[in-house]
Short mmCIF file of C-alpha atoms and ligand atoms in Angstrom, two decimals:
data_model
loop_
_atom_site.label_atom_id
_atom_site.label_comp_id
_atom_site.label_asym_id
_atom_site.label_seq_id
_atom_site.Cartn_x
_atom_site.Cartn_y
_atom_site.Cartn_z
CA MET A 89 -31.47 -4.28 17.62
CA GLY A 90 -27.21 -5.04 17.12
CA LYS A 91 -25.14 -5.86 20.29
CA THR A 92 -21.66 -4.49 20.58
CA ILE A 93 -19.49 -6.51 22.54
CA ALA A 94 -15.68 -5.73 23.24
CA VAL A 95 -13.68 -8.53 23.78
CA PHE A 96 -11.44 -7.31 26.99
CA ASN A 97 -7.91 -7.91 29.27
CA GLN A 98 -5.67 -5.26 29.55
CA LYS A 99 -3.36 -8.66 30.17
CA GLY A 100 -1.81 -10.03 26.81
CA GLY A 101 -1.44 -13.29 24.97
CA VAL A 102 -4.81 -15.07 27.30
CA GLY A 103 -6.97 -15.92 24.31
CA LYS A 104 -8.56 -12.87 23.63
CA THR A 105 -7.96 -12.27 19.63
CA THR A 106 -8.80 -16.53 19.60
CA THR A 107 -11.92 -15.82 21.63
CA ASN A 108 -12.85 -12.79 18.78
CA VAL A 109 -12.04 -14.40 15.89
CA ASN A 110 -13.89 -18.23 16.15
CA LEU A 111 -17.05 -16.93 18.72
CA SER A 112 -17.94 -14.76 16.00
CA ALA A 113 -17.59 -17.35 13.12
CA SER A 114 -19.38 -19.96 15.42
CA ILE A 115 -22.21 -16.94 16.00
CA GLY A 116 -22.04 -16.33 12.02
CA GLN A 117 -22.48 -19.84 11.23
CA LEU A 118 -25.64 -20.16 13.85
CA ASP A 119 -27.06 -17.84 10.94
CA LYS A 120 -26.46 -14.48 12.98
CA LYS A 121 -25.33 -11.88 11.65
CA VAL A 122 -21.55 -10.27 12.81
CA LEU A 123 -19.35 -7.56 12.31
CA VAL A 124 -15.91 -8.01 13.81
CA LEU A 125 -13.77 -5.20 14.15
CA ASP A 126 -9.92 -5.10 15.11
CA MET A 127 -9.39 -1.70 17.30
CA ASP A 128 -5.45 -3.93 17.94
CA PRO A 129 -2.97 -2.31 15.81
CA GLN A 130 -0.94 -6.10 15.94
CA GLY A 131 -3.91 -6.48 13.49
CA ASN A 132 -4.79 -10.51 15.24
CA THR A 133 -8.09 -10.65 14.51
CA THR A 134 -7.47 -9.09 11.23
CA SER A 135 -5.35 -11.88 9.58
CA GLY A 136 -6.70 -14.79 11.56
CA TYR A 137 -9.80 -14.08 8.66
CA GLY A 138 -7.24 -14.26 6.17
CA ILE A 139 -6.86 -10.60 4.90
CA ASP A 140 -3.52 -8.45 4.88
CA LYS A 141 -4.39 -5.50 7.01
CA ASN A 142 -0.86 -4.04 4.51
CA LEU A 143 -3.27 -3.86 1.46
CA VAL A 144 -6.52 -2.56 3.36
CA GLU A 145 -7.35 1.18 1.72
CA ASN A 146 -10.27 1.27 4.90
CA THR A 147 -8.95 0.21 7.55
CA ILE A 148 -10.39 1.11 11.45
CA TYR A 149 -7.38 4.03 11.56
CA GLU A 150 -9.19 6.03 8.65
CA VAL A 151 -12.83 5.52 10.50
CA ILE A 152 -11.75 7.12 13.97
CA ILE A 153 -8.82 9.77 12.76
CA ASP A 154 -9.94 10.89 9.26
CA GLY A 155 -14.10 10.06 9.72
CA VAL A 156 -14.66 8.06 6.69
CA ASP A 157 -17.95 6.28 6.60
CA ILE A 158 -17.58 2.62 8.65
CA ARG A 159 -19.60 1.15 5.79
CA ASP A 160 -16.26 2.24 2.96
CA ALA A 161 -14.60 -0.05 5.41
CA ILE A 162 -16.92 -2.92 5.87
CA ILE A 163 -15.24 -5.95 4.12
CA LYS A 164 -17.00 -8.86 3.40
CA THR A 165 -14.69 -12.43 4.19
CA GLU A 166 -15.31 -15.75 2.67
CA PHE A 167 -16.56 -16.56 6.23
CA GLU A 168 -20.32 -17.17 6.90
CA ASN A 169 -21.96 -13.89 7.96
CA VAL A 170 -19.03 -12.44 8.96
CA ASP A 171 -17.75 -9.37 8.05
CA ILE A 172 -14.65 -7.41 9.06
CA VAL A 173 -13.33 -4.03 9.91
CA SER A 174 -9.57 -3.81 9.91
CA SER A 175 -7.00 -3.02 12.36
CA ALA A 176 -4.21 -0.77 10.69
CA ASN A 177 -0.09 -0.31 11.67
CA GLU A 178 -0.88 3.10 12.27
CA LEU A 179 -3.76 2.42 14.54
CA SER A 180 -0.63 2.25 17.26
CA GLY A 181 -0.53 6.17 16.85
CA ALA A 182 -3.38 6.71 16.58
CA GLU A 183 -3.46 6.99 20.84
CA ILE A 184 -1.73 10.10 20.33
CA GLU A 185 -3.22 11.63 17.46
CA LEU A 186 -6.43 11.16 19.69
CA THR A 187 -5.41 12.99 22.68
CA ASN A 188 -6.65 16.21 22.22
CA GLU A 189 -9.67 15.68 20.00
CA LYS A 190 -12.67 16.62 21.29
CA ASP A 191 -15.29 14.04 22.45
CA ARG A 192 -12.01 11.39 21.61
CA GLU A 193 -13.03 8.64 24.91
CA TYR A 194 -16.06 8.79 21.35
CA LYS A 195 -14.87 8.46 18.49
CA LEU A 196 -15.27 4.31 17.71
CA LYS A 197 -19.09 4.23 19.38
CA ASN A 198 -19.65 7.31 16.76
CA SER A 199 -19.00 5.34 13.92
CA LEU A 200 -20.96 2.82 14.79
CA LEU A 201 -24.18 4.10 15.73
CA LYS A 202 -25.04 4.12 12.22
CA ILE A 203 -24.60 0.49 11.59
CA LYS A 204 -25.28 -1.14 14.34
CA ASP A 205 -28.43 -2.40 13.65
CA GLU A 206 -27.49 -3.89 10.19
CA TYR A 207 -26.28 -6.80 12.50
CA ASP A 208 -26.98 -8.88 15.59
CA TYR A 209 -23.31 -8.73 17.02
CA ILE A 210 -20.84 -5.92 16.88
CA PHE A 211 -17.29 -8.65 18.18
CA ILE A 212 -14.78 -5.41 19.18
CA ASP A 213 -10.83 -7.05 19.67
CA CYS A 214 -9.16 -4.62 22.26
CA PRO A 215 -5.77 -4.68 22.29
CA PRO A 216 -3.91 -5.91 25.58
CA SER A 217 -3.31 -2.21 27.01
CA LEU A 218 -5.88 0.09 29.32
CA GLY A 219 -4.95 3.48 26.56
CA LEU A 220 -7.47 5.51 24.81
CA LEU A 221 -8.06 2.70 22.11
CA THR A 222 -9.10 0.44 24.82
CA ILE A 223 -11.41 3.34 26.45
CA ASN A 224 -13.39 4.05 22.83
CA CYS A 225 -14.10 0.14 22.66
CA LEU A 226 -15.42 -0.31 26.28
CA THR A 227 -16.93 3.07 25.33
CA ALA A 228 -18.55 2.38 22.39
CA VAL A 229 -20.38 -1.44 23.29
CA ASP A 230 -23.04 -2.90 25.27
CA SER A 231 -20.92 -5.18 27.07
CA VAL A 232 -17.74 -6.71 27.35
CA LEU A 233 -16.67 -10.35 27.01
CA ILE A 234 -13.30 -11.75 29.08
CA PRO A 235 -10.89 -14.15 28.63
CA ILE A 236 -8.98 -15.99 31.43
CA GLN A 237 -6.07 -17.86 30.28
CA CYS A 238 -6.35 -20.83 32.98
CA GLU A 239 -2.92 -19.90 34.37
CA TYR A 240 -0.59 -19.27 37.35
CA TYR A 241 -1.39 -15.47 38.08
CA ALA A 242 -5.00 -15.19 36.37
CA LEU A 243 -6.53 -13.23 38.68
CA GLU A 244 -3.50 -10.80 38.54
CA GLY A 245 -4.93 -7.72 36.76
CA VAL A 246 -7.74 -8.71 37.22
CA SER A 247 -8.64 -6.08 39.44
CA GLN A 248 -7.22 -3.67 37.76
CA LEU A 249 -9.86 -4.94 35.06
CA MET A 250 -12.54 -4.28 36.96
CA SER A 251 -11.44 -1.02 37.92
CA THR A 252 -11.22 -0.07 34.66
CA PHE A 253 -14.76 -1.34 33.94
CA GLN A 254 -16.04 0.53 36.93
CA LEU A 255 -14.82 4.06 35.88
CA VAL A 256 -15.45 3.37 32.35
CA LYS A 257 -19.37 2.68 33.59
CA LYS A 258 -19.14 5.55 35.99
CA ARG A 259 -17.97 8.16 33.96
CA LEU A 260 -18.03 7.48 29.86
CA ASN A 261 -20.91 4.31 29.84
CA PRO A 262 -22.53 3.92 32.62
CA ASN A 263 -24.82 0.90 30.74
CA ILE A 264 -22.22 -1.69 29.55
CA GLU A 265 -22.57 -5.25 31.14
CA ILE A 266 -20.45 -7.71 31.92
CA GLN A 267 -21.22 -10.17 28.99
CA GLY A 268 -19.79 -13.20 30.77
CA VAL A 269 -16.05 -14.85 31.33
CA VAL A 270 -14.40 -17.19 29.36
CA LEU A 271 -11.85 -19.84 30.68
CA SER A 272 -9.68 -20.38 28.12
CA MET A 273 -6.03 -23.01 27.62
CA PHE A 274 -8.00 -25.20 29.80
CA ASP A 275 -5.77 -28.26 30.75
CA GLY A 276 -8.28 -30.80 32.41
CA ARG A 277 -5.28 -32.86 33.28
CA ALA A 278 -3.46 -30.03 35.10
CA ASN A 279 -4.69 -29.67 38.81
CA LEU A 280 -3.96 -25.96 38.50
CA SER A 281 -6.51 -25.30 35.86
CA ILE A 282 -8.93 -26.69 37.41
CA GLN A 283 -8.31 -24.42 40.92
CA VAL A 284 -7.97 -21.41 38.46
CA VAL A 285 -11.42 -22.75 36.94
CA GLU A 286 -13.05 -22.52 40.82
CA GLU A 287 -10.87 -19.43 41.71
CA VAL A 288 -12.20 -17.68 39.26
CA LYS A 289 -15.78 -18.65 39.40
CA LYS A 290 -15.75 -17.68 43.30
CA TYR A 291 -14.45 -14.07 42.01
CA PHE A 292 -17.68 -13.39 38.94
CA LYS A 293 -20.17 -15.56 40.65
CA GLY A 294 -22.69 -16.67 37.57
CA SER A 295 -20.90 -14.56 34.71
CA VAL A 296 -18.40 -17.11 33.85
CA TYR A 297 -19.57 -19.87 31.45
CA GLY A 298 -19.97 -22.72 31.62
CA THR A 299 -18.15 -23.72 28.36
CA LEU A 300 -14.28 -24.47 29.20
CA ILE A 301 -12.20 -23.98 25.72
CA PRO A 302 -9.13 -25.89 26.35
CA ARG A 303 -5.14 -25.87 24.60
CA ASN A 304 -6.17 -26.92 21.39
CA VAL A 305 -2.72 -26.61 18.76
CA ARG A 306 -5.50 -26.06 16.42
CA LEU A 307 -6.29 -23.03 17.77
CA ALA A 308 -2.99 -21.67 17.91
CA GLU A 309 -2.38 -22.99 13.77
CA ALA A 310 -5.58 -21.95 12.57
CA PRO A 311 -4.67 -17.83 12.29
CA SER A 312 -1.63 -19.09 10.17
CA TYR A 313 -3.75 -20.09 7.75
CA GLY A 314 -6.24 -17.10 7.39
CA LYS A 315 -9.05 -19.45 9.03
CA PRO A 316 -11.29 -19.71 11.79
CA VAL A 317 -10.96 -22.66 13.32
CA ILE A 318 -14.52 -24.45 12.26
CA TYR A 319 -13.73 -23.53 8.63
CA TYR A 320 -9.75 -25.03 9.26
CA ASP A 321 -10.66 -28.37 11.02
CA SER A 322 -14.28 -29.17 11.86
CA LYS A 323 -13.81 -31.53 13.78
CA CYS A 324 -11.06 -30.42 16.68
CA LYS A 325 -11.22 -29.86 19.89
CA GLY A 326 -10.78 -26.32 20.03
CA THR A 327 -13.92 -26.40 17.20
CA SER A 328 -16.63 -28.13 19.43
CA ALA A 329 -15.42 -25.83 22.90
CA TYR A 330 -16.51 -22.22 20.46
CA GLN A 331 -19.62 -23.90 19.04
CA GLU A 332 -20.35 -24.66 22.57
CA LEU A 333 -19.22 -21.74 23.99
CA ALA A 334 -21.90 -19.80 20.44
CA GLU A 335 -24.29 -21.36 21.78
CA GLU A 336 -24.23 -21.12 25.26
CA PHE A 337 -23.91 -17.47 24.49
CA ILE A 338 -26.93 -17.49 21.77
CA GLN A 339 -28.43 -19.29 24.19
CA LEU A 340 -28.34 -16.43 27.94
CA GLU A 341 -28.69 -13.78 25.26
CA GLU A 342 -32.75 -15.21 23.81
CA ASP A 343 -33.00 -16.15 27.75
CA VAL A 344 -32.53 -12.47 28.91
CA ILE A 345 -34.79 -10.96 25.94
P1 ATP B 94 -2.97 -10.16 22.84
O1 ATP B 94 -3.07 -9.41 24.52
O2 ATP B 94 -1.17 -9.67 22.22
O3 ATP B 94 -3.49 -9.52 21.77
P2 ATP B 94 -4.36 -12.01 22.88
O4 ATP B 94 -5.24 -12.07 24.29
O5 ATP B 94 -5.27 -11.14 21.58
O6 ATP B 94 -2.97 -11.90 23.34
P3 ATP B 94 -4.36 -14.93 21.81
O7 ATP B 94 -3.19 -13.57 21.04
O8 ATP B 94 -5.37 -14.77 21.32
O9 ATP B 94 -4.68 -14.15 23.15
O10 ATP B 94 -3.92 -15.39 22.15
C1 ATP B 94 -2.45 -16.08 23.04
C2 ATP B 94 -1.87 -16.86 22.13
O11 ATP B 94 -2.02 -18.23 22.89
C3 ATP B 94 -1.50 -17.08 20.76
O12 ATP B 94 -0.36 -17.76 19.94
C4 ATP B 94 -2.59 -18.06 20.48
O13 ATP B 94 -2.61 -18.85 19.23
C5 ATP B 94 -2.41 -19.23 21.49
N1 ATP B 94 -4.30 -19.36 22.07
C6 ATP B 94 -4.96 -19.34 22.37
N2 ATP B 94 -5.90 -20.09 22.92
C7 ATP B 94 -5.42 -20.83 22.99
C8 ATP B 94 -6.02 -22.30 23.21
N3 ATP B 94 -7.54 -22.48 23.48
N4 ATP B 94 -4.78 -23.04 22.57
C9 ATP B 94 -3.83 -22.89 22.10
N5 ATP B 94 -3.09 -21.74 22.28
C10 ATP B 94 -4.22 -20.94 21.94
MG1 MG B 95 -4.62 -9.81 20.33
#
């Protein structure tokens, strides 16, 4: 059965999209069938996969607002085992459009039901906010993957993130779990980064991945070429980190089963 995972942290710029794009691509290379869904109006996952959201006919917006079948919005990418559903500019207005809708928190969940089992993993990139789009993501998934940036304010906002998670678990999605916490933009030479790792591990106990994602300029460059980093520079540190994370992710999943 397919597993759905939201890459979630309401804090901006912590590495959600970078993790969403590169982890999904690396998992695809490990022979798993992956669907990537871009729920952020910024559309960085979509462009990171080389797709111009302005040219896409059916996006996630048409799916959750107009009731278009999600199958008609799935685009096959040129990258191994990865399909994508594009973001759209109109998505920023969707929060308001959904406000008075019945089942407004379940739009995404309902549209995913019919294709869930066609994939091994479905990764959803959340916007950096706690509005209805994010709530739709959290309601639709089995688990959340939380990227945390190794910087001074790393844990700021984490208690808010966790209270949103608990609220969703209580009211909307009782089975939601924490998939894992990914430490991003790690700088092994900086004491600060090392301290942040310790603090985050103390807070999240056993849920933190052993793989640390280093700060690596190739990770920042790859999106401008419309490619996940493994297809842009197969030998850089960012590539090996996300490949290692993909292996750790799958190992932990298969241990559970
Ligand atoms: P938003 O909240 O705006 O959606 P985000 O949490 O998705 O942001 P990203 O877009 O992944 O964060 O990352 C923010 C910026 O940092 C981007 O310019 C990205 O290229 C860069 N970045 C992310 N991870 C790394 C890394 N490990 N090394 C270097 N640069 C990185
Ligand atoms: Mg993002």
